Every structure is written in C-alpha cells, then in structure tokens.
C-alpha cells in the first residue's frame, strides 16, 4: 500500500476511534478530553506526511512533517537564538509593558468621565490600525533591535486589555457598590476589595486575546527591520532562500510558544478566579 493509502487508512481509523471516545462513558474524563484533540492532531500530521510522500510534492512547496522534524532537531541552537530575540526580548517585554499600561489607564478612565468619552473612542481607532502600517513606523522610531518589536507588541496588546479591564471595573452592580458606601469604604478600598476582583474574568479574557497578538506582532515587526536573528527575520530569509523546512520549524516554535503562553494564562486564570461560575465544575 502506498504512503497516501496508509495515511488515509490511519485517518479513517483515528476518526472512528475519536467518534467512539466522544460517545463512550468516559467522554467526560480528563484523559479522553486530552486524547481526542491529541489524536486529531496526530492524524493531521500523518495525513500531511502521506499526501506529501504519496503525491511526490516538492519540499520547496510543502515539506513533509518528518523533514521539518529533522530540520528542527538539527537547528535547535538557531531556533533558540531566534526564540530569545523574538519571544523573550520583544514579545514578552512588550506584553508586560502593555499590560501594566492598560490596567493603569483603565483605572484612570474609570475615575474620569472625560477620559471615558475621549480616550476609549481613540483606543478603538488605534486598535483598528493594521499592524503592517504600525510596524515600520515603530522600527523608524526605536531602531532595528528588540525595542521596536516591543513597541509594536505594546500597541497590539494595550487596547484589548484596556477595553476588557474597563468593562470589568463596571461589572459590579449598584447594590454591591451601595453596600461598600454603607461601610464608609474609600474608592481605593472599593477598588481593591470589590471592583478589581470582579474585573478579573474580563481582564484575563483580554490577556488571553493579547497572548496571540503579542507573538504575531513581534514576528511581523521583524519583517520591517531586524538584526540577523529573530523568528520573523528567519522566516523572511528562509522563504527567500527556499529553506521552507526551516520556515516550518520556526512556525512550529511559534505555535508551541503561543499555545503554551495561552495555556499559562488560562492556568493562572483558573487559580485567580476560582470563585467565578465559569471556573466551577
């Protein structure tokens, strides 16, 4: 049987197994909830391998997953340098700066009707700006190193977190706020003991959205100017030199980092907002 035939047979078998698991009496167990998406992902990789090998697809067009894995294993030093430049220096620093700035601005907006009516519409305007227009401007302002990438990330993550945080600060109802006033609580006490805890589900929603935006923003910014390292730089040069297997290895790193970052935010959210109905079993 050809490679394509084997891949199709595996896909059909995995499909039937997934249907059985989804309808079995163990479908609500943690093991099955993990096994179903993992099996689905493995099936896609096997089908990809079978199609590439069965149809003799050129590696310049689409390399097989096994080739990408070999390139990944042989290029770990290079991938690590790019990871440090793009993720740790650019995306992570920009994410932290954007998060802190968004939370502080949200508290200021909550205190001022003028800022509520003036800054939020401007924020919506900036949030709609295309990244391909913002990135070259930031590179011209901050140079070719990680600072310009962090600046792009700040712009990308600031407004999703800001909008969600402002909405969260207003999530408490009038009876709860009246109760705090009955206890003669100051604004700071009300903010810390009532409004910030109520805003946590909204804040984490914005933070989870921003996790993917941060990585995308840092990678795209490297297309418009970067030192001789970085994931965006490597993808750009890899496409130019037809090293498509290295490009896919960088994409795999980006996918794993994005998934891990999102999972970390979800894990922290579960422990911070354990009291919220969305986190209860």
PDB file of C-alpha atoms in Angstrom:
ATOM      1  CA  UNK A   1       0.000   0.000   0.000  1.00  0.00           C
ATOM      2  CA  UNK A   2       1.257   3.480  -0.869  1.00  0.00           C
ATOM      3  CA  UNK A   3       2.093   6.156   1.692  1.00  0.00           C
ATOM      4  CA  UNK A   4      -1.080   8.021   0.783  1.00  0.00           C
ATOM      5  CA  UNK A   5      -3.177   4.900   1.216  1.00  0.00           C
ATOM      6  CA  UNK A   6      -1.650   4.190   4.617  1.00  0.00           C
ATOM      7  CA  UNK A   7      -2.277   7.779   5.685  1.00  0.00           C
ATOM      8  CA  UNK A   8      -5.933   7.580   4.590  1.00  0.00           C
ATOM      9  CA  UNK A   9      -6.389   4.267   6.401  1.00  0.00           C
ATOM     10  CA  UNK A  10      -4.893   5.757   9.557  1.00  0.00           C
ATOM     11  CA  UNK A  11      -7.149   8.802   9.220  1.00  0.00           C
ATOM     12  CA  UNK A  12     -10.279   6.655   8.915  1.00  0.00           C
ATOM     13  CA  UNK A  13      -9.258   4.506  11.888  1.00  0.00           C
ATOM     14  CA  UNK A  14      -8.474   7.562  14.029  1.00  0.00           C
ATOM     15  CA  UNK A  15     -11.762   9.174  13.001  1.00  0.00           C
ATOM     16  CA  UNK A  16     -13.734   6.109  14.091  1.00  0.00           C
ATOM     17  CA  UNK A  17     -11.741   5.941  17.344  1.00  0.00           C
ATOM     18  CA  UNK A  18     -12.475   9.597  18.068  1.00  0.00           C
ATOM     19  CA  UNK A  19     -16.192   9.034  17.465  1.00  0.00           C
ATOM     20  CA  UNK A  20     -16.140   6.091  19.855  1.00  0.00           C
ATOM     21  CA  UNK A  21     -14.269   8.072  22.520  1.00  0.00           C
ATOM     22  CA  UNK A  22     -16.612  11.053  22.163  1.00  0.00           C
ATOM     23  CA  UNK A  23     -19.646   8.813  22.694  1.00  0.00           C
ATOM     24  CA  UNK A  24     -18.184   6.490  25.318  1.00  0.00           C
ATOM     25  CA  UNK A  25     -18.991   6.560  29.020  1.00  0.00           C
ATOM     26  CA  UNK A  26     -15.501   8.021  29.639  1.00  0.00           C
ATOM     27  CA  UNK A  27     -16.089  11.027  27.373  1.00  0.00           C
ATOM     28  CA  UNK A  28     -16.162  13.476  30.319  1.00  0.00           C
ATOM     29  CA  UNK A  29     -12.931  12.221  31.884  1.00  0.00           C
ATOM     30  CA  UNK A  30      -9.760  14.282  31.711  1.00  0.00           C
ATOM     31  CA  UNK A  31      -7.887  11.564  29.812  1.00  0.00           C
ATOM     32  CA  UNK A  32     -10.434  11.449  26.988  1.00  0.00           C
ATOM     33  CA  UNK A  33     -10.671  15.246  26.774  1.00  0.00           C
ATOM     34  CA  UNK A  34      -6.909  15.321  26.214  1.00  0.00           C
ATOM     35  CA  UNK A  35      -6.735  12.232  23.992  1.00  0.00           C
ATOM     36  CA  UNK A  36      -9.313  13.413  21.431  1.00  0.00           C
ATOM     37  CA  UNK A  37      -7.517  16.613  20.301  1.00  0.00           C
ATOM     38  CA  UNK A  38      -4.095  14.925  20.514  1.00  0.00           C
ATOM     39  CA  UNK A  39      -5.296  12.072  18.311  1.00  0.00           C
ATOM     40  CA  UNK A  40      -6.831  14.587  15.900  1.00  0.00           C
ATOM     41  CA  UNK A  41      -3.528  16.480  15.663  1.00  0.00           C
ATOM     42  CA  UNK A  42      -1.508  13.314  15.103  1.00  0.00           C
ATOM     43  CA  UNK A  43      -3.969  12.297  12.397  1.00  0.00           C
ATOM     44  CA  UNK A  44      -3.455  15.581  10.566  1.00  0.00           C
ATOM     45  CA  UNK A  45       0.325  15.121  10.673  1.00  0.00           C
ATOM     46  CA  UNK A  46       0.084  11.559   9.354  1.00  0.00           C
ATOM     47  CA  UNK A  47      -2.277  12.648   6.590  1.00  0.00           C
ATOM     48  CA  UNK A  48       0.082  15.513   5.717  1.00  0.00           C
ATOM     49  CA  UNK A  49       3.031  13.107   5.543  1.00  0.00           C
ATOM     50  CA  UNK A  50       1.086  10.670   3.389  1.00  0.00           C
ATOM     51  CA  UNK A  51      -0.109  13.325   0.939  1.00  0.00           C
ATOM     52  CA  UNK A  52       3.389  14.825   0.507  1.00  0.00           C
ATOM     53  CA  UNK A  53       5.077  11.453   0.009  1.00  0.00           C
ATOM     54  CA  UNK A  54       2.253   9.839  -1.964  1.00  0.00           C
ATOM     55  CA  UNK A  55       1.932  12.722  -4.436  1.00  0.00           C
ATOM     56  CA  UNK A  56       5.689  13.496  -4.508  1.00  0.00           C
ATOM     57  CA  UNK A  57       5.154  17.110  -3.509  1.00  0.00           C
ATOM     58  CA  UNK A  58       8.301  19.192  -3.816  1.00  0.00           C
ATOM     59  CA  UNK A  59       9.785  20.209  -0.439  1.00  0.00           C
ATOM     60  CA  UNK A  60      10.020  23.749  -1.785  1.00  0.00           C
ATOM     61  CA  UNK A  61       6.228  23.812  -1.901  1.00  0.00           C
ATOM     62  CA  UNK A  62       5.423  21.756   1.200  1.00  0.00           C
ATOM     63  CA  UNK A  63       7.971  19.702   3.167  1.00  0.00           C
ATOM     64  CA  UNK A  64       6.837  16.578   4.988  1.00  0.00           C
ATOM     65  CA  UNK A  65       6.471  16.733   8.789  1.00  0.00           C
ATOM     66  CA  UNK A  66       9.341  14.260   9.148  1.00  0.00           C
ATOM     67  CA  UNK A  67      11.628  16.632   7.203  1.00  0.00           C
ATOM     68  CA  UNK A  68      10.500  19.553   9.358  1.00  0.00           C
ATOM     69  CA  UNK A  69      11.209  17.482  12.481  1.00  0.00           C
ATOM     70  CA  UNK A  70      14.718  16.663  11.229  1.00  0.00           C
ATOM     71  CA  UNK A  71      15.402  20.333  10.499  1.00  0.00           C
ATOM     72  CA  UNK A  72      14.021  21.251  13.919  1.00  0.00           C
ATOM     73  CA  UNK A  73      16.338  18.780  15.659  1.00  0.00           C
ATOM     74  CA  UNK A  74      19.358  19.925  13.637  1.00  0.00           C
ATOM     75  CA  UNK A  75      18.676  23.657  14.178  1.00  0.00           C
ATOM     76  CA  UNK A  76      17.896  23.857  17.892  1.00  0.00           C
ATOM     77  CA  UNK A  77      20.728  26.336  18.559  1.00  0.00           C
ATOM     78  CA  UNK A  78      19.491  28.648  15.821  1.00  0.00           C
ATOM     79  CA  UNK A  79      15.871  28.287  16.894  1.00  0.00           C
ATOM     80  CA  UNK A  80      16.818  29.089  20.499  1.00  0.00           C
ATOM     81  CA  UNK A  81      18.586  32.310  19.454  1.00  0.00           C
ATOM     82  CA  UNK A  82      15.502  33.338  17.470  1.00  0.00           C
ATOM     83  CA  UNK A  83      13.223  32.407  20.380  1.00  0.00           C
ATOM     84  CA  UNK A  84      15.195  34.592  22.792  1.00  0.00           C
ATOM     85  CA  UNK A  85      15.215  37.552  20.392  1.00  0.00           C
ATOM     86  CA  UNK A  86      11.549  37.424  19.379  1.00  0.00           C
ATOM     87  CA  UNK A  87       9.754  35.973  22.383  1.00  0.00           C
ATOM     88  CA  UNK A  88      11.771  36.844  25.477  1.00  0.00           C
ATOM     89  CA  UNK A  89      13.110  40.222  24.366  1.00  0.00           C
ATOM     90  CA  UNK A  90      10.369  41.516  22.069  1.00  0.00           C
ATOM     91  CA  UNK A  91       7.027  39.834  22.729  1.00  0.00           C
ATOM     92  CA  UNK A  92       7.298  39.239  26.481  1.00  0.00           C
ATOM     93  CA  UNK A  93       8.653  42.679  27.368  1.00  0.00           C
ATOM     94  CA  UNK A  94       6.098  44.392  25.164  1.00  0.00           C
ATOM     95  CA  UNK A  95       3.334  42.278  26.672  1.00  0.00           C
ATOM     96  CA  UNK A  96       4.283  43.222  30.235  1.00  0.00           C
ATOM     97  CA  UNK A  97       4.585  46.924  29.399  1.00  0.00           C
ATOM     98  CA  UNK A  98       1.276  46.926  27.519  1.00  0.00           C
ATOM     99  CA  UNK A  99      -0.475  45.044  30.317  1.00  0.00           C
ATOM    100  CA  UNK A 100       0.689  47.419  33.055  1.00  0.00           C
ATOM    101  CA  UNK A 101      -0.114  50.496  30.975  1.00  0.00           C
ATOM    102  CA  UNK A 102      -3.575  49.168  30.049  1.00  0.00           C
ATOM    103  CA  UNK A 103      -4.534  48.371  33.656  1.00  0.00           C
ATOM    104  CA  UNK A 104      -3.391  51.783  34.921  1.00  0.00           C
ATOM    105  CA  UNK A 105      -5.189  53.594  32.099  1.00  0.00           C
ATOM    106  CA  UNK A 106      -8.355  51.556  32.743  1.00  0.00           C
ATOM    107  CA  UNK A 107      -8.374  52.652  36.394  1.00  0.00           C
ATOM    108  CA  UNK A 108      -7.839  56.279  35.313  1.00  0.00           C
ATOM    109  CA  UNK A 109     -10.653  56.020  32.762  1.00  0.00           C
ATOM    110  CA  UNK A 110     -12.932  54.531  35.397  1.00  0.00           C
ATOM    111  CA  UNK A 111     -12.286  57.590  37.589  1.00  0.00           C
ATOM    112  CA  UNK A 112     -12.796  60.187  34.854  1.00  0.00           C
ATOM    113  CA  UNK A 113     -15.846  60.668  32.646  1.00  0.00           C
ATOM    114  CA  UNK A 114     -13.722  62.884  30.380  1.00  0.00           C
ATOM    115  CA  UNK A 115     -11.270  60.047  29.706  1.00  0.00           C
ATOM    116  CA  UNK A 116     -14.145  57.598  29.268  1.00  0.00           C
ATOM    117  CA  UNK A 117     -15.630  59.683  26.473  1.00  0.00           C
ATOM    118  CA  UNK A 118     -12.329  60.808  24.999  1.00  0.00           C
ATOM    119  CA  UNK A 119      -9.776  58.020  25.312  1.00  0.00           C
ATOM    120  CA  UNK A 120     -11.913  54.949  24.597  1.00  0.00           C
ATOM    121  CA  UNK A 121     -13.019  56.091  21.085  1.00  0.00           C
ATOM    122  CA  UNK A 122      -9.377  56.915  20.290  1.00  0.00           C
ATOM    123  CA  UNK A 123      -8.433  53.495  21.615  1.00  0.00           C
ATOM    124  CA  UNK A 124     -10.907  51.826  19.290  1.00  0.00           C
ATOM    125  CA  UNK A 125      -9.418  53.820  16.411  1.00  0.00           C
ATOM    126  CA  UNK A 126      -5.858  52.724  17.211  1.00  0.00           C
ATOM    127  CA  UNK A 127      -6.980  49.122  17.719  1.00  0.00           C
ATOM    128  CA  UNK A 128      -8.222  49.102  14.119  1.00  0.00           C
ATOM    129  CA  UNK A 129      -4.860  50.212  12.689  1.00  0.00           C
ATOM    130  CA  UNK A 130      -3.201  47.483  10.563  1.00  0.00           C
ATOM    131  CA  UNK A 131      -0.006  46.086  12.002  1.00  0.00           C
ATOM    132  CA  UNK A 132       1.767  46.417   8.639  1.00  0.00           C
ATOM    133  CA  UNK A 133       1.270  50.171   8.952  1.00  0.00           C
ATOM    134  CA  UNK A 134       2.330  50.444  12.600  1.00  0.00           C
ATOM    135  CA  UNK A 135       5.403  48.187  12.445  1.00  0.00           C
ATOM    136  CA  UNK A 136       7.577  50.214  10.017  1.00  0.00           C
ATOM    137  CA  UNK A 137       6.834  53.403  11.963  1.00  0.00           C
ATOM    138  CA  UNK A 138       7.944  51.779  15.209  1.00  0.00           C
ATOM    139  CA  UNK A 139      11.102  50.470  13.545  1.00  0.00           C
ATOM    140  CA  UNK A 140      11.942  54.004  12.385  1.00  0.00           C
ATOM    141  CA  UNK A 141      11.324  55.371  15.878  1.00  0.00           C
ATOM    142  CA  UNK A 142      13.013  52.738  18.039  1.00  0.00           C
ATOM    143  CA  UNK A 143      15.592  51.116  15.761  1.00  0.00           C
ATOM    144  CA  UNK A 144      16.122  47.596  14.492  1.00  0.00           C
ATOM    145  CA  UNK A 145      16.650  45.764  17.785  1.00  0.00           C
ATOM    146  CA  UNK A 146      14.034  44.343  20.175  1.00  0.00           C
ATOM    147  CA  UNK A 147      12.836  47.780  21.337  1.00  0.00           C
ATOM    148  CA  UNK A 148      10.854  48.403  18.150  1.00  0.00           C
ATOM    149  CA  UNK A 149       9.302  44.918  18.341  1.00  0.00           C
ATOM    150  CA  UNK A 150       8.309  45.506  21.961  1.00  0.00           C
ATOM    151  CA  UNK A 151       6.742  48.828  20.929  1.00  0.00           C
ATOM    152  CA  UNK A 152       4.642  47.081  18.276  1.00  0.00           C
ATOM    153  CA  UNK A 153       3.568  44.484  20.844  1.00  0.00           C
ATOM    154  CA  UNK A 154       2.554  47.242  23.270  1.00  0.00           C
ATOM    155  CA  UNK A 155       0.287  48.747  20.617  1.00  0.00           C
ATOM    156  CA  UNK A 156      -1.147  45.313  19.818  1.00  0.00           C
ATOM    157  CA  UNK A 157      -1.954  44.225  23.384  1.00  0.00           C
ATOM    158  CA  UNK A 158      -2.790  47.559  25.025  1.00  0.00           C
ATOM    159  CA  UNK A 159      -6.291  48.114  23.698  1.00  0.00           C
ATOM    160  CA  UNK A 160      -7.764  44.585  24.057  1.00  0.00           C
ATOM    161  CA  UNK A 161      -6.667  44.554  27.697  1.00  0.00           C
ATOM    162  CA  UNK A 162      -7.821  48.152  28.228  1.00  0.00           C
ATOM    163  CA  UNK A 163     -11.319  47.599  26.852  1.00  0.00           C
ATOM    164  CA  UNK A 164     -11.833  44.395  28.834  1.00  0.00           C
ATOM    165  CA  UNK A 165     -10.468  45.947  32.036  1.00  0.00           C
ATOM    166  CA  UNK A 166     -12.750  48.992  31.760  1.00  0.00           C
ATOM    167  CA  UNK A 167     -15.724  46.715  31.190  1.00  0.00           C
ATOM    168  CA  UNK A 168     -14.702  44.582  34.155  1.00  0.00           C
ATOM    169  CA  UNK A 169     -14.425  47.543  36.512  1.00  0.00           C
ATOM    170  CA  UNK A 170     -18.043  48.332  35.684  1.00  0.00           C
ATOM    171  CA  UNK A 171     -19.219  44.756  36.207  1.00  0.00           C
ATOM    172  CA  UNK A 172     -20.330  45.268  39.805  1.00  0.00           C
ATOM    173  CA  UNK A 173     -23.982  46.139  40.357  1.00  0.00           C
ATOM    174  CA  UNK A 174     -25.384  49.132  42.224  1.00  0.00           C
ATOM    175  CA  UNK A 175     -26.310  47.125  45.320  1.00  0.00           C
ATOM    176  CA  UNK A 176     -22.722  45.959  45.811  1.00  0.00           C
ATOM    177  CA  UNK A 177     -21.359  49.488  45.447  1.00  0.00           C
ATOM    178  CA  UNK A 178     -24.016  50.862  47.822  1.00  0.00           C
ATOM    179  CA  UNK A 179     -23.005  48.238  50.373  1.00  0.00           C
ATOM    180  CA  UNK A 180     -19.384  49.422  50.210  1.00  0.00           C
ATOM    181  CA  UNK A 181     -20.518  53.012  50.699  1.00  0.00           C
ATOM    182  CA  UNK A 182     -22.593  51.889  53.663  1.00  0.00           C
ATOM    183  CA  UNK A 183     -19.376  50.569  55.207  1.00  0.00           C
ATOM    184  CA  UNK A 184     -17.770  54.003  54.523  1.00  0.00           C
ATOM    185  CA  UNK A 185     -15.238  52.376  52.210  1.00  0.00           C
ATOM    186  CA  UNK A 186     -12.992  54.712  50.236  1.00  0.00           C
ATOM    187  CA  UNK A 187     -12.546  54.456  46.468  1.00  0.00           C
ATOM    188  CA  UNK A 188      -9.243  52.616  46.955  1.00  0.00           C
ATOM    189  CA  UNK A 189     -10.823  50.104  49.334  1.00  0.00           C
ATOM    190  CA  UNK A 190     -13.764  49.587  46.987  1.00  0.00           C
ATOM    191  CA  UNK A 191     -11.385  49.162  44.061  1.00  0.00           C
ATOM    192  CA  UNK A 192      -9.191  46.578  45.797  1.00  0.00           C
ATOM    193  CA  UNK A 193     -11.863  44.592  47.632  1.00  0.00           C
ATOM    194  CA  UNK A 194     -14.756  44.723  45.168  1.00  0.00           C
ATOM    195  CA  UNK A 195     -14.101  46.075  41.708  1.00  0.00           C
ATOM    196  CA  UNK A 196     -10.723  44.541  40.886  1.00  0.00           C
ATOM    197  CA  UNK A 197     -11.830  41.016  41.885  1.00  0.00           C
ATOM    198  CA  UNK A 198     -15.000  41.464  39.812  1.00  0.00           C
ATOM    199  CA  UNK A 199     -12.893  42.635  36.869  1.00  0.00           C
ATOM    200  CA  UNK A 200     -10.555  39.615  36.902  1.00  0.00           C
ATOM    201  CA  UNK A 201     -12.576  37.427  34.474  1.00  0.00           C
ATOM    202  CA  UNK A 202     -12.733  40.332  31.998  1.00  0.00           C
ATOM    203  CA  UNK A 203      -9.044  41.135  32.472  1.00  0.00           C
ATOM    204  CA  UNK A 204      -7.971  37.539  31.823  1.00  0.00           C
ATOM    205  CA  UNK A 205     -10.164  37.451  28.742  1.00  0.00           C
ATOM    206  CA  UNK A 206      -8.234  40.405  27.346  1.00  0.00           C
ATOM    207  CA  UNK A 207      -4.913  38.901  28.424  1.00  0.00           C
ATOM    208  CA  UNK A 208      -5.640  35.621  26.628  1.00  0.00           C
ATOM    209  CA  UNK A 209      -6.553  37.509  23.453  1.00  0.00           C
ATOM    210  CA  UNK A 210      -3.340  39.509  23.772  1.00  0.00           C
ATOM    211  CA  UNK A 211      -1.127  36.411  24.060  1.00  0.00           C
ATOM    212  CA  UNK A 212      -1.541  35.554  20.388  1.00  0.00           C
ATOM    213  CA  UNK A 213      -1.428  39.205  19.299  1.00  0.00           C
ATOM    214  CA  UNK A 214       1.881  39.727  21.103  1.00  0.00           C
ATOM    215  CA  UNK A 215       3.682  36.934  19.271  1.00  0.00           C
ATOM    216  CA  UNK A 216       2.182  37.834  15.891  1.00  0.00           C
ATOM    217  CA  UNK A 217       3.097  41.482  16.390  1.00  0.00           C
ATOM    218  CA  UNK A 218       6.724  40.715  17.277  1.00  0.00           C
ATOM    219  CA  UNK A 219       7.170  38.355  14.302  1.00  0.00           C
ATOM    220  CA  UNK A 220       5.581  40.721  11.786  1.00  0.00           C
ATOM    221  CA  UNK A 221       7.609  43.676  13.103  1.00  0.00           C
ATOM    222  CA  UNK A 222      10.820  41.778  12.326  1.00  0.00           C
ATOM    223  CA  UNK A 223       9.899  41.776   8.655  1.00  0.00           C
ATOM    224  CA  UNK A 224      10.440  45.550   8.555  1.00  0.00           C
ATOM    225  CA  UNK A 225      13.842  45.608  10.184  1.00  0.00           C
ATOM    226  CA  UNK A 226      15.725  43.285  12.469  1.00  0.00           C
ATOM    227  CA  UNK A 227      19.253  42.254  13.433  1.00  0.00           C
ATOM    228  CA  UNK A 228      20.431  38.952  11.993  1.00  0.00           C
ATOM    229  CA  UNK A 229      18.269  36.915  14.348  1.00  0.00           C
ATOM    230  CA  UNK A 230      14.642  36.549  15.272  1.00  0.00           C
ATOM    231  CA  UNK A 231      11.757  34.364  14.143  1.00  0.00           C
ATOM    232  CA  UNK A 232      10.355  36.891  11.689  1.00  0.00           C
ATOM    233  CA  UNK A 233      13.813  37.548  10.242  1.00  0.00           C
ATOM    234  CA  UNK A 234      14.451  33.807   9.870  1.00  0.00           C
ATOM    235  CA  UNK A 235      11.090  33.193   8.189  1.00  0.00           C
ATOM    236  CA  UNK A 236      11.702  36.040   5.749  1.00  0.00           C
ATOM    237  CA  UNK A 237      15.214  34.899   4.818  1.00  0.00           C
ATOM    238  CA  UNK A 238      14.138  31.248   4.770  1.00  0.00           C
ATOM    239  CA  UNK A 239      11.453  31.964   2.188  1.00  0.00           C
ATOM    240  CA  UNK A 240      13.956  33.952   0.130  1.00  0.00           C
ATOM    241  CA  UNK A 241      16.500  31.109   0.164  1.00  0.00           C
ATOM    242  CA  UNK A 242      13.821  28.400  -0.344  1.00  0.00           C
ATOM    243  CA  UNK A 243      14.625  26.831   3.046  1.00  0.00           C
ATOM    244  CA  UNK A 244      10.969  26.059   3.579  1.00  0.00           C
ATOM    245  CA  UNK A 245      11.689  23.295   6.098  1.00  0.00           C
ATOM    246  CA  UNK A 246      13.394  25.865   8.362  1.00  0.00           C
ATOM    247  CA  UNK A 247      10.413  28.204   7.900  1.00  0.00           C
ATOM    248  CA  UNK A 248       8.066  25.467   9.068  1.00  0.00           C
ATOM    249  CA  UNK A 249      10.355  24.745  12.021  1.00  0.00           C
ATOM    250  CA  UNK A 250      10.070  28.407  13.051  1.00  0.00           C
ATOM    251  CA  UNK A 251       6.299  28.217  12.597  1.00  0.00           C
ATOM    252  CA  UNK A 252       6.232  25.139  14.842  1.00  0.00           C
ATOM    253  CA  UNK A 253       8.153  27.031  17.534  1.00  0.00           C
ATOM    254  CA  UNK A 254       5.740  29.960  17.259  1.00  0.00           C
ATOM    255  CA  UNK A 255       2.746  27.629  17.511  1.00  0.00           C
ATOM    256  CA  UNK A 256       4.133  25.888  20.594  1.00  0.00           C
ATOM    257  CA  UNK A 257       5.022  29.192  22.271  1.00  0.00           C
ATOM    258  CA  UNK A 258       1.613  30.690  21.525  1.00  0.00           C
ATOM    259  CA  UNK A 259      -0.198  27.615  22.795  1.00  0.00           C
ATOM    260  CA  UNK A 260       1.933  27.446  25.917  1.00  0.00           C
ATOM    261  CA  UNK A 261       1.511  31.156  26.649  1.00  0.00           C
ATOM    262  CA  UNK A 262      -2.260  30.908  26.253  1.00  0.00           C
ATOM    263  CA  UNK A 263      -2.344  27.803  28.437  1.00  0.00           C
ATOM    264  CA  UNK A 264      -0.311  29.587  31.116  1.00  0.00           C
ATOM    265  CA  UNK A 265      -2.803  32.475  31.161  1.00  0.00           C
ATOM    266  CA  UNK A 266      -5.705  30.013  31.403  1.00  0.00           C
ATOM    267  CA  UNK A 267      -3.954  28.178  34.263  1.00  0.00           C
ATOM    268  CA  UNK A 268      -3.392  31.412  36.187  1.00  0.00           C
ATOM    269  CA  UNK A 269      -6.979  32.485  35.500  1.00  0.00           C
ATOM    270  CA  UNK A 270      -8.329  29.244  36.929  1.00  0.00           C
ATOM    271  CA  UNK A 271      -6.462  29.817  40.177  1.00  0.00           C
ATOM    272  CA  UNK A 272      -7.153  33.532  40.491  1.00  0.00           C
ATOM    273  CA  UNK A 273     -10.848  33.393  39.560  1.00  0.00           C
ATOM    274  CA  UNK A 274     -11.670  30.030  41.148  1.00  0.00           C
ATOM    275  CA  UNK A 275     -14.734  31.645  42.724  1.00  0.00           C
ATOM    276  CA  UNK A 276     -16.266  32.659  39.372  1.00  0.00           C
ATOM    277  CA  UNK A 277     -19.103  30.486  37.953  1.00  0.00           C
ATOM    278  CA  UNK A 278     -17.133  29.897  34.729  1.00  0.00           C
ATOM    279  CA  UNK A 279     -14.415  28.071  36.725  1.00  0.00           C
ATOM    280  CA  UNK A 280     -16.656  25.867  38.785  1.00  0.00           C
ATOM    281  CA  UNK A 281     -17.151  22.186  37.919  1.00  0.00           C
TER     282      UNK A 281
END
